[in-house]
Amino acid sequence: MPRPSRLAAPLASLVLLLAVALGLYVRDIASVLGTPIPPLPMPFGGSLLDNLLAVIVALFTAHILLVPRVARWRSLGLHENGVRGPLLVLLATVPCWLGLWLLGGFNADVEPLSLLMLALLFPLAEEILFRGLGFVFADRVLGWPWWLAAGVQAVLFGGVHWMGLGGPDGSSLAMLVFALTGLGGFAFAWLDRLGGYTVWNGLALHVSLNLAWSVIAIPEEVALGWQGISLRLGAVALALLLTWHFAPSRLRARSRV
């Protein structure tokens, strides 16, 4: 079937790549251009605004690339496709939670607002930008092979976290985080593909892991050592296995936009 994009495929792909790569840097770009955008007057105000602008970028990009009458929500993987997939993913993270609890303990300094931002709102914005626009839209609308769309957005996702730790000037920690978040970004996209090209499977894994690392206090050397990394990778592998094995076939179907 013809792909429902307003622009020629190469130009549309370039627009999409720029949007995904720069979506979280709108305020930085505005500052460089001499029109700084102040943060919201609240805790996490700067980060919250960055993520809100990233969602706006994703929605606007989908709007300008889609032909009229094509469902924008579906093109970004935001349509409903049942709860079984996300529940299976959450179940897969239980061993990770238990392992982290044995390695650490309850974080007495955790605050509700911090949990809301770090474990829900920020992951939701990232899933809409990277997996919604960068994966679902690139595959379902622009016709990229699923593995290429998943891989490109995963590299961009890892790059955002790499830049957050100093980028080229960062330490080996920055490269480790790049590798882990990039691998995670690919896994989130794969889970979304198994979920019928919706973002909810990947979001469930993203939220659960972020929540675990916020609620449970673990020494940094453990979190970034073989124990913490093994628990992360184990949760990812188990989520993929459970989703593939137990999700009904309709969730694995390649639903069209």
PDB file of C-alpha atoms in Angstrom, residues 149-241:
ATOM      1  CA  ALA A 149      13.959   2.045  12.618  1.00  0.00           C
ATOM      2  CA  ALA A 150      14.576   0.352  15.974  1.00  0.00           C
ATOM      3  CA  GLY A 151      18.348   0.624  15.629  1.00  0.00           C
ATOM      4  CA  VAL A 152      18.477   4.265  14.530  1.00  0.00           C
ATOM      5  CA  GLN A 153      16.243   5.546  17.316  1.00  0.00           C
ATOM      6  CA  ALA A 154      18.145   3.379  19.819  1.00  0.00           C
ATOM      7  CA  VAL A 155      21.426   5.061  18.844  1.00  0.00           C
ATOM      8  CA  LEU A 156      19.802   8.489  19.154  1.00  0.00           C
ATOM      9  CA  PHE A 157      18.285   7.510  22.502  1.00  0.00           C
ATOM     10  CA  GLY A 158      21.640   6.334  23.803  1.00  0.00           C
ATOM     11  CA  GLY A 159      23.231   9.506  22.435  1.00  0.00           C
ATOM     12  CA  VAL A 160      20.913  11.731  24.473  1.00  0.00           C
ATOM     13  CA  HIS A 161      22.000   9.995  27.684  1.00  0.00           C
ATOM     14  CA  TRP A 162      25.634  10.032  26.561  1.00  0.00           C
ATOM     15  CA  MET A 163      25.447  13.793  26.009  1.00  0.00           C
ATOM     16  CA  GLY A 164      23.840  14.185  29.425  1.00  0.00           C
ATOM     17  CA  LEU A 165      26.981  12.712  30.976  1.00  0.00           C
ATOM     18  CA  GLY A 166      29.393  14.926  29.078  1.00  0.00           C
ATOM     19  CA  GLY A 167      29.396  13.468  25.577  1.00  0.00           C
ATOM     20  CA  PRO A 168      32.896  13.474  24.061  1.00  0.00           C
ATOM     21  CA  ASP A 169      34.279  14.915  27.288  1.00  0.00           C
ATOM     22  CA  GLY A 170      32.621  12.266  29.439  1.00  0.00           C
ATOM     23  CA  SER A 171      34.272   9.320  31.120  1.00  0.00           C
ATOM     24  CA  SER A 172      33.947   5.618  30.483  1.00  0.00           C
ATOM     25  CA  LEU A 173      30.727   5.866  32.508  1.00  0.00           C
ATOM     26  CA  ALA A 174      29.197   7.921  29.702  1.00  0.00           C
ATOM     27  CA  MET A 175      30.013   5.190  27.181  1.00  0.00           C
ATOM     28  CA  LEU A 176      28.586   2.505  29.461  1.00  0.00           C
ATOM     29  CA  VAL A 177      25.357   4.479  29.836  1.00  0.00           C
ATOM     30  CA  PHE A 178      25.262   5.003  26.060  1.00  0.00           C
ATOM     31  CA  ALA A 179      25.530   1.257  25.500  1.00  0.00           C
ATOM     32  CA  LEU A 180      22.919   0.350  28.119  1.00  0.00           C
ATOM     33  CA  THR A 181      20.372   2.969  27.112  1.00  0.00           C
ATOM     34  CA  GLY A 182      20.910   2.251  23.430  1.00  0.00           C
ATOM     35  CA  LEU A 183      20.315  -1.447  24.028  1.00  0.00           C
ATOM     36  CA  GLY A 184      17.297  -0.551  26.131  1.00  0.00           C
ATOM     37  CA  GLY A 185      15.941   1.671  23.373  1.00  0.00           C
ATOM     38  CA  PHE A 186      16.161  -1.190  20.881  1.00  0.00           C
ATOM     39  CA  ALA A 187      14.448  -3.552  23.325  1.00  0.00           C
ATOM     40  CA  PHE A 188      11.649  -1.042  23.977  1.00  0.00           C
ATOM     41  CA  ALA A 189      11.031  -0.821  20.224  1.00  0.00           C
ATOM     42  CA  TRP A 190      11.068  -4.608  19.833  1.00  0.00           C
ATOM     43  CA  LEU A 191       8.540  -4.939  22.639  1.00  0.00           C
ATOM     44  CA  ASP A 192       6.382  -2.306  20.947  1.00  0.00           C
ATOM     45  CA  ARG A 193       6.483  -4.291  17.713  1.00  0.00           C
ATOM     46  CA  LEU A 194       5.325  -7.387  19.605  1.00  0.00           C
ATOM     47  CA  GLY A 195       2.555  -5.229  21.077  1.00  0.00           C
ATOM     48  CA  GLY A 196       1.032  -4.425  17.693  1.00  0.00           C
ATOM     49  CA  TYR A 197       3.082  -1.274  17.100  1.00  0.00           C
ATOM     50  CA  THR A 198       1.918   0.537  20.218  1.00  0.00           C
ATOM     51  CA  VAL A 199       4.294   2.202  22.689  1.00  0.00           C
ATOM     52  CA  TRP A 200       2.754   0.683  25.826  1.00  0.00           C
ATOM     53  CA  ASN A 201       4.920  -2.447  26.157  1.00  0.00           C
ATOM     54  CA  GLY A 202       8.128  -0.431  25.987  1.00  0.00           C
ATOM     55  CA  LEU A 203       6.699   2.195  28.308  1.00  0.00           C
ATOM     56  CA  ALA A 204       5.801  -0.460  30.894  1.00  0.00           C
ATOM     57  CA  LEU A 205       9.396  -1.719  30.966  1.00  0.00           C
ATOM     58  CA  HIS A 206      10.832   1.811  30.955  1.00  0.00           C
ATOM     59  CA  VAL A 207       8.607   2.964  33.820  1.00  0.00           C
ATOM     60  CA  SER A 208       9.133  -0.137  35.954  1.00  0.00           C
ATOM     61  CA  LEU A 209      12.929  -0.020  35.684  1.00  0.00           C
ATOM     62  CA  ASN A 210      13.063   3.735  36.342  1.00  0.00           C
ATOM     63  CA  LEU A 211      10.740   3.307  39.301  1.00  0.00           C
ATOM     64  CA  ALA A 212      12.868   0.504  40.743  1.00  0.00           C
ATOM     65  CA  TRP A 213      16.027   2.599  40.533  1.00  0.00           C
ATOM     66  CA  SER A 214      14.224   5.503  42.222  1.00  0.00           C
ATOM     67  CA  VAL A 215      12.535   3.586  45.034  1.00  0.00           C
ATOM     68  CA  ILE A 216      15.444   1.275  45.875  1.00  0.00           C
ATOM     69  CA  ALA A 217      18.739   2.790  47.002  1.00  0.00           C
ATOM     70  CA  ILE A 218      21.745   0.927  45.579  1.00  0.00           C
ATOM     71  CA  PRO A 219      25.430   1.887  45.735  1.00  0.00           C
ATOM     72  CA  GLU A 220      26.614   3.265  42.384  1.00  0.00           C
ATOM     73  CA  GLU A 221      29.343   0.659  42.058  1.00  0.00           C
ATOM     74  CA  VAL A 222      26.687  -2.059  42.393  1.00  0.00           C
ATOM     75  CA  ALA A 223      24.169  -0.386  40.084  1.00  0.00           C
ATOM     76  CA  LEU A 224      26.798  -0.035  37.350  1.00  0.00           C
ATOM     77  CA  GLY A 225      28.565  -3.293  38.172  1.00  0.00           C
ATOM     78  CA  TRP A 226      27.804  -6.759  36.913  1.00  0.00           C
ATOM     79  CA  GLN A 227      24.943  -7.253  39.392  1.00  0.00           C
ATOM     80  CA  GLY A 228      22.977  -4.167  38.368  1.00  0.00           C
ATOM     81  CA  ILE A 229      23.640  -4.641  34.665  1.00  0.00           C
ATOM     82  CA  SER A 230      22.698  -8.322  34.824  1.00  0.00           C
ATOM     83  CA  LEU A 231      19.395  -7.481  36.513  1.00  0.00           C
ATOM     84  CA  ARG A 232      18.609  -4.875  33.853  1.00  0.00           C
ATOM     85  CA  LEU A 233      19.459  -7.172  30.959  1.00  0.00           C
ATOM     86  CA  GLY A 234      17.631 -10.056  32.586  1.00  0.00           C
ATOM     87  CA  ALA A 235      14.460  -7.976  32.881  1.00  0.00           C
ATOM     88  CA  VAL A 236      14.732  -6.998  29.206  1.00  0.00           C
ATOM     89  CA  ALA A 237      15.286 -10.589  28.048  1.00  0.00           C
ATOM     90  CA  LEU A 238      12.452 -11.943  30.189  1.00  0.00           C
ATOM     91  CA  ALA A 239      10.078  -9.224  28.985  1.00  0.00           C
ATOM     92  CA  LEU A 240      10.796 -10.098  25.365  1.00  0.00           C
ATOM     93  CA  LEU A 241      10.424 -13.819  26.036  1.00  0.00           C
TER      94      LEU A 241
END
